[in-house]
Amino acid sequence: MSNAALLTAEPLLEVRGVRAGFGSQTIIHGVDLDVRGGEVTGMFGLNGAGKSVLLKVIAGVVPAWAGSIRVNGVEISELPAEQRVVLGMAHVPQGRQVFPSLSVEQNLRVGAYTLRRRDRSSYAGRLAMVYDIFPRLAERRNQHAGTMSGGEQAMLAVGRALICDPALVLIDEPSAGLAPAVVEDLLEVLLRVRGLGLTMLLVEQNIRFGLRLSDQACLLQKGRVAYSGSRDDLDQDRLAQYLGVGRLLSDDLSAGLAKPSAPRPRRNRTSRAT
């Protein structure tokens, strides 16, 4: 991927002192966050911690009241969402939000709008890349997105973000509402995407799922950062303490804190992309 950042100690995304909310209610209280190039940073917290709101602020969907947001050193806090896409940011919203009346390929074409304006000749190659990562989308390329399963729609939403060759992908609760078996399939796909060296900021309520994908972890409590650092420095007791979930989730947390595994090798399949 030409725009994927190489693994580096320098942050690709820098958030400093960001405050945001709705009406008179402050949801995000002066958050600082770094996302390093080539890594996956997982953002976790209980319901109401402000995870999705912070992601929307970074994406430009919700305005920041104060603070700075920089991508590759460029200040973006006052830019509209569409301009952030042009600068290399992609957003996979909570609930997937595919266009149900459009086919799979039409959804991907919509996602590639800025790419086609910038370099129309590269579109076919990017489409083939998405179909290689998500063979099921290739099989259903002419199917209306609204008739697909939740797991397939999740793959489509991620593929629609990847097709523009983004430098940074924001993913909001990709496993929400999916059956456990489908979650495992989605995890395998996202591990494959992770292996491409793409930089991702992931919000997840499913702690086990999110930690298995993440290199770094950010734990939010009531709109403030309680912990930010390597997932390897988190143990079960600290994570349970920060998230306030006690020992009831001990098995879930233990599985998530295991080292991230590589995806299983795929069987050879012929891409249907042209």
CSV table of C-alpha atoms in Angstrom, one decimal:
chain,number,residue,atom,x,y,z
A,1,MET,CA,0.0,0.0,0.0
A,2,SER,CA,1.7,3.2,-1.1
A,3,ASN,CA,0.3,5.4,1.6
A,4,ALA,CA,0.6,3.0,4.5
A,5,ALA,CA,3.0,4.3,7.0
A,6,LEU,CA,6.1,2.4,7.9
A,7,LEU,CA,6.4,1.4,11.5
A,8,THR,CA,8.0,4.3,13.3
A,9,ALA,CA,8.4,5.8,16.7
A,10,GLU,CA,7.0,9.1,15.4
A,11,PRO,CA,3.2,9.5,15.8
A,12,LEU,CA,1.2,9.7,12.6
A,13,LEU,CA,-1.8,11.0,14.6
A,14,GLU,CA,-1.3,13.5,17.4
A,15,VAL,CA,-4.2,14.6,19.6
A,16,ARG,CA,-3.5,17.3,22.2
A,17,GLY,CA,-5.8,18.8,24.7
A,18,VAL,CA,-9.0,18.0,22.8
A,19,ARG,CA,-12.3,18.9,24.4
A,20,ALA,CA,-15.7,18.2,22.8
A,21,GLY,CA,-19.3,17.5,23.7
A,22,PHE,CA,-22.9,18.3,22.9
A,23,GLY,CA,-24.8,21.3,24.0
A,24,SER,CA,-23.7,22.2,27.5
A,25,GLN,CA,-22.4,18.7,28.2
A,26,THR,CA,-18.6,18.1,27.9
A,27,ILE,CA,-17.9,14.5,26.9
A,28,ILE,CA,-14.2,14.7,26.1
A,29,HIS,CA,-12.1,16.4,28.7
A,30,GLY,CA,-8.7,17.5,27.3
A,31,VAL,CA,-7.6,14.2,25.8
A,32,ASP,CA,-4.0,13.6,24.6
A,33,LEU,CA,-3.4,10.6,22.3
A,34,ASP,CA,-0.6,9.5,19.9
A,35,VAL,CA,-1.1,6.8,17.2
A,36,ARG,CA,2.2,5.7,15.7
A,37,GLY,CA,2.6,4.9,12.0
A,38,GLY,CA,2.2,1.2,11.1
A,39,GLU,CA,0.5,0.3,14.4
A,40,VAL,CA,-3.0,-0.5,15.6
A,41,THR,CA,-4.1,1.5,18.7
A,42,GLY,CA,-7.1,0.2,20.5
A,43,MET,CA,-9.3,2.6,22.4
A,44,PHE,CA,-11.4,0.9,25.2
A,45,GLY,CA,-13.7,2.0,27.9
A,46,LEU,CA,-17.1,1.4,29.4
A,47,ASN,CA,-20.3,2.7,27.8
A,48,GLY,CA,-20.4,6.5,28.0
A,49,ALA,CA,-16.6,6.8,28.3
A,50,GLY,CA,-16.5,8.9,25.1
A,51,LYS,CA,-14.7,6.5,22.8
A,52,SER,CA,-16.9,6.9,19.8
A,53,VAL,CA,-17.3,10.6,20.3
A,54,LEU,CA,-13.5,11.1,20.3
A,55,LEU,CA,-13.3,9.0,17.1
A,56,LYS,CA,-15.9,11.2,15.5
A,57,VAL,CA,-14.0,14.3,16.6
A,58,ILE,CA,-10.9,13.0,15.0
A,59,ALA,CA,-12.8,12.1,11.8
A,60,GLY,CA,-14.4,15.6,11.7
A,61,VAL,CA,-18.0,14.4,12.2
A,62,VAL,CA,-18.2,16.1,15.7
A,63,PRO,CA,-16.4,19.5,16.1
A,64,ALA,CA,-13.6,19.9,18.6
A,65,TRP,CA,-14.2,22.7,21.2
A,66,ALA,CA,-10.5,23.1,21.9
A,67,GLY,CA,-7.2,21.4,21.3
A,68,SER,CA,-5.2,20.2,18.4
A,69,ILE,CA,-5.4,17.3,16.0
A,70,ARG,CA,-2.5,16.6,13.6
A,71,VAL,CA,-2.0,14.0,10.9
A,72,ASN,CA,1.5,13.7,9.5
A,73,GLY,CA,2.2,17.1,11.2
A,74,VAL,CA,-0.7,18.8,9.4
A,75,GLU,CA,-3.3,20.6,11.7
A,76,ILE,CA,-6.7,19.3,10.8
A,77,SER,CA,-8.9,20.2,13.8
A,78,GLU,CA,-10.8,22.9,11.8
A,79,LEU,CA,-11.0,21.0,8.5
A,80,PRO,CA,-14.3,19.4,7.3
A,81,ALA,CA,-14.5,15.6,7.3
A,82,GLU,CA,-14.2,15.4,3.5
A,83,GLN,CA,-10.9,17.4,3.5
A,84,ARG,CA,-9.5,15.0,6.1
A,85,VAL,CA,-10.3,12.1,3.7
A,86,VAL,CA,-8.3,13.9,1.0
A,87,LEU,CA,-5.4,14.1,3.4
A,88,GLY,CA,-5.4,10.3,3.9
A,89,MET,CA,-7.9,9.6,6.7
A,90,ALA,CA,-10.7,6.9,6.3
A,91,HIS,CA,-13.5,6.4,8.8
A,92,VAL,CA,-15.5,3.1,9.3
A,93,PRO,CA,-18.5,4.3,11.4
A,94,GLN,CA,-20.3,2.4,14.0
A,95,GLY,CA,-23.1,0.4,12.5
A,96,ARG,CA,-21.3,0.0,9.2
A,97,GLN,CA,-23.6,2.4,7.3
A,98,VAL,CA,-23.3,0.8,3.9
A,99,PHE,CA,-25.6,2.0,1.1
A,100,PRO,CA,-28.2,-0.8,1.1
A,101,SER,CA,-29.8,-0.2,-2.3
A,102,LEU,CA,-26.4,-0.1,-4.0
A,103,SER,CA,-24.4,-3.2,-5.0
A,104,VAL,CA,-21.2,-4.2,-3.3
A,105,GLU,CA,-19.1,-2.8,-6.1
A,106,GLN,CA,-21.1,0.4,-6.3
A,107,ASN,CA,-20.4,0.9,-2.5
A,108,LEU,CA,-16.7,0.5,-3.1
A,109,ARG,CA,-16.8,2.9,-6.1
A,110,VAL,CA,-18.5,5.5,-3.8
A,111,GLY,CA,-15.7,4.9,-1.3
A,112,ALA,CA,-13.1,5.5,-4.0
A,113,TYR,CA,-14.5,8.9,-4.9
A,114,THR,CA,-11.4,10.9,-3.8
A,115,LEU,CA,-9.1,8.3,-5.3
A,116,ARG,CA,-10.8,8.4,-8.7
A,117,ARG,CA,-10.5,12.2,-8.7
A,118,ARG,CA,-6.8,12.0,-7.7
A,119,ASP,CA,-5.7,9.1,-9.9
A,120,ARG,CA,-8.4,7.4,-11.9
A,121,SER,CA,-6.0,4.9,-13.4
A,122,SER,CA,-5.2,3.4,-10.0
A,123,TYR,CA,-8.9,2.5,-9.2
A,124,ALA,CA,-8.9,-0.9,-10.9
A,125,GLY,CA,-5.8,-2.0,-8.9
A,126,ARG,CA,-7.2,-0.8,-5.6
A,127,LEU,CA,-10.5,-2.6,-6.3
A,128,ALA,CA,-8.6,-5.8,-7.1
A,129,MET,CA,-6.7,-5.4,-3.8
A,130,VAL,CA,-9.9,-5.1,-1.8
A,131,TYR,CA,-11.3,-8.2,-3.5
A,132,ASP,CA,-8.1,-10.1,-2.7
A,133,ILE,CA,-8.4,-9.2,1.0
A,134,PHE,CA,-12.2,-9.8,1.1
A,135,PRO,CA,-12.9,-12.7,-1.4
A,136,ARG,CA,-16.5,-12.8,-0.2
A,137,LEU,CA,-17.0,-9.3,-1.5
A,138,ALA,CA,-15.8,-10.4,-4.9
A,139,GLU,CA,-18.3,-13.3,-4.9
A,140,ARG,CA,-21.1,-10.8,-4.1
A,141,ARG,CA,-19.9,-7.8,-6.1
A,142,ASN,CA,-23.3,-7.4,-7.9
A,143,GLN,CA,-25.4,-8.1,-4.8
A,144,HIS,CA,-27.3,-5.3,-3.0
A,145,ALA,CA,-25.4,-4.4,0.2
A,146,GLY,CA,-28.7,-4.3,2.2
A,147,THR,CA,-29.3,-8.0,1.6
A,148,MET,CA,-25.9,-9.1,3.0
A,149,SER,CA,-25.3,-10.5,6.4
A,150,GLY,CA,-23.9,-8.2,9.2
A,151,GLY,CA,-20.5,-9.8,8.9
A,152,GLU,CA,-20.4,-9.2,5.2
A,153,GLN,CA,-21.5,-5.6,5.6
A,154,ALA,CA,-18.7,-5.1,8.1
A,155,MET,CA,-16.2,-6.4,5.6
A,156,LEU,CA,-17.7,-4.1,3.0
A,157,ALA,CA,-17.4,-1.1,5.3
A,158,VAL,CA,-13.7,-1.8,5.9
A,159,GLY,CA,-13.1,-2.5,2.2
A,160,ARG,CA,-14.8,0.8,1.3
A,161,ALA,CA,-12.3,2.6,3.7
A,162,LEU,CA,-9.3,0.7,2.3
A,163,ILE,CA,-9.9,1.3,-1.3
A,164,CYS,CA,-8.7,5.0,-1.1
A,165,ASP,CA,-5.2,3.8,0.1
A,166,PRO,CA,-5.5,5.7,3.4
A,167,ALA,CA,-2.7,6.6,5.7
A,168,LEU,CA,-4.9,6.3,8.8
A,169,VAL,CA,-8.1,4.2,9.3
A,170,LEU,CA,-10.5,5.0,12.1
A,171,ILE,CA,-12.7,2.0,12.9
A,172,ASP,CA,-15.7,2.3,15.3
A,173,GLU,CA,-16.8,-1.0,17.0
A,174,PRO,CA,-16.6,-3.3,14.0
A,175,SER,CA,-17.7,-6.3,16.0
A,176,ALA,CA,-20.9,-4.7,17.4
A,177,GLY,CA,-24.0,-6.8,16.8
A,178,LEU,CA,-22.2,-9.7,15.2
A,179,ALA,CA,-22.5,-13.4,16.2
A,180,PRO,CA,-19.4,-14.9,17.9
A,181,ALA,CA,-18.5,-17.0,14.8
A,182,VAL,CA,-18.8,-14.0,12.5
A,183,VAL,CA,-16.6,-11.9,14.9
A,184,GLU,CA,-13.9,-14.5,14.6
A,185,ASP,CA,-14.1,-14.3,10.8
A,186,LEU,CA,-13.9,-10.5,11.0
A,187,LEU,CA,-10.9,-10.7,13.4
A,188,GLU,CA,-9.0,-12.9,10.9
A,189,VAL,CA,-9.6,-10.4,8.1
A,190,LEU,CA,-8.6,-7.4,10.2
A,191,LEU,CA,-5.4,-9.3,11.3
A,192,ARG,CA,-4.6,-9.7,7.6
A,193,VAL,CA,-5.2,-5.9,7.1
A,194,ARG,CA,-3.0,-5.3,10.2
A,195,GLY,CA,-0.3,-7.3,8.5
A,196,LEU,CA,-0.2,-4.8,5.6
A,197,GLY,CA,1.3,-2.2,8.0
A,198,LEU,CA,-1.7,0.0,7.9
A,199,THR,CA,-2.1,2.5,10.8
A,200,MET,CA,-5.4,2.0,12.6
A,201,LEU,CA,-7.3,3.6,15.5
A,202,LEU,CA,-9.8,1.1,16.7
A,203,VAL,CA,-12.7,1.7,19.1
A,204,GLU,CA,-14.1,-1.5,20.6
A,205,GLN,CA,-16.5,-2.5,23.4
A,206,ASN,CA,-15.4,-6.2,22.9
A,207,ILE,CA,-12.2,-6.1,24.9
A,208,ARG,CA,-11.0,-9.5,23.9
A,209,PHE,CA,-11.5,-8.7,20.2
A,210,GLY,CA,-9.9,-5.3,20.3
A,211,LEU,CA,-6.8,-6.3,22.3
A,212,ARG,CA,-6.0,-9.2,19.9
A,213,LEU,CA,-5.7,-6.6,17.2
A,214,SER,CA,-3.9,-3.8,19.0
A,215,ASP,CA,-0.3,-2.9,19.5
A,216,GLN,CA,-1.1,0.0,21.7
A,217,ALA,CA,-4.0,0.6,24.1
A,218,CYS,CA,-5.8,3.7,25.3
A,219,LEU,CA,-8.3,3.3,28.1
A,220,LEU,CA,-10.9,6.1,28.6
A,221,GLN,CA,-12.8,6.8,31.8
A,222,LYS,CA,-15.5,9.5,31.6
A,223,GLY,CA,-13.8,11.3,28.7
A,224,ARG,CA,-10.3,11.2,30.2
A,225,VAL,CA,-7.3,9.0,29.4
A,226,ALA,CA,-6.7,6.6,32.3
A,227,TYR,CA,-3.9,4.6,30.5
A,228,SER,CA,-2.0,5.0,27.2
A,229,GLY,CA,0.8,2.7,26.2
A,230,SER,CA,1.8,-0.7,25.0
A,231,ARG,CA,-0.8,-3.5,25.3
A,232,ASP,CA,2.1,-5.7,26.5
A,233,ASP,CA,2.3,-3.5,29.6
A,234,LEU,CA,-1.3,-4.3,30.6
A,235,ASP,CA,-2.0,-7.2,32.8
A,236,GLN,CA,-5.4,-8.6,33.7
A,237,ASP,CA,-5.6,-6.9,37.0
A,238,ARG,CA,-4.7,-3.4,35.7
A,239,LEU,CA,-7.1,-3.7,32.8
A,240,ALA,CA,-10.0,-4.8,35.0
A,241,GLN,CA,-9.1,-2.0,37.4
A,242,TYR,CA,-9.1,0.7,34.7
A,243,LEU,CA,-12.3,-0.5,33.1
A,244,GLY,CA,-14.0,-1.2,36.4
A,245,VAL,CA,-15.2,-4.6,35.3
A,246,GLY,CA,-13.8,-6.6,38.2
A,247,ARG,CA,-13.0,-10.3,38.0
A,248,LEU,CA,-16.2,-11.3,36.1
A,249,LEU,CA,-14.5,-10.9,32.8
A,250,SER,CA,-11.2,-12.7,33.8
A,251,ASP,CA,-11.4,-15.3,31.0
A,252,ASP,CA,-12.3,-12.7,28.4
A,253,LEU,CA,-9.4,-10.4,29.4
A,254,SER,CA,-6.9,-13.3,29.6
A,255,ALA,CA,-7.7,-14.3,26.0
A,256,GLY,CA,-7.4,-10.7,24.8
A,257,LEU,CA,-4.1,-10.2,26.5
A,258,ALA,CA,-2.5,-13.1,24.7
A,259,LYS,CA,0.0,-12.1,22.0
A,260,PRO,CA,-1.7,-11.2,18.7
A,261,SER,CA,-1.7,-14.1,16.4
A,262,ALA,CA,-1.1,-14.1,12.6
A,263,PRO,CA,-4.1,-14.9,10.5
A,264,ARG,CA,-4.4,-18.4,9.2
A,265,PRO,CA,-3.1,-18.9,5.6
A,266,ARG,CA,-5.9,-18.6,3.1
A,267,ARG,CA,-6.6,-21.2,0.5
A,268,ASN,CA,-5.7,-20.1,-3.0
A,269,ARG,CA,-8.6,-18.4,-4.6
A,270,THR,CA,-8.9,-16.7,-7.9
A,271,SER,CA,-9.9,-13.1,-7.6
A,272,ARG,CA,-12.9,-12.0,-9.7
A,273,ALA,CA,-11.7,-8.5,-10.0
A,274,THR,CA,-10.9,-7.2,-13.4
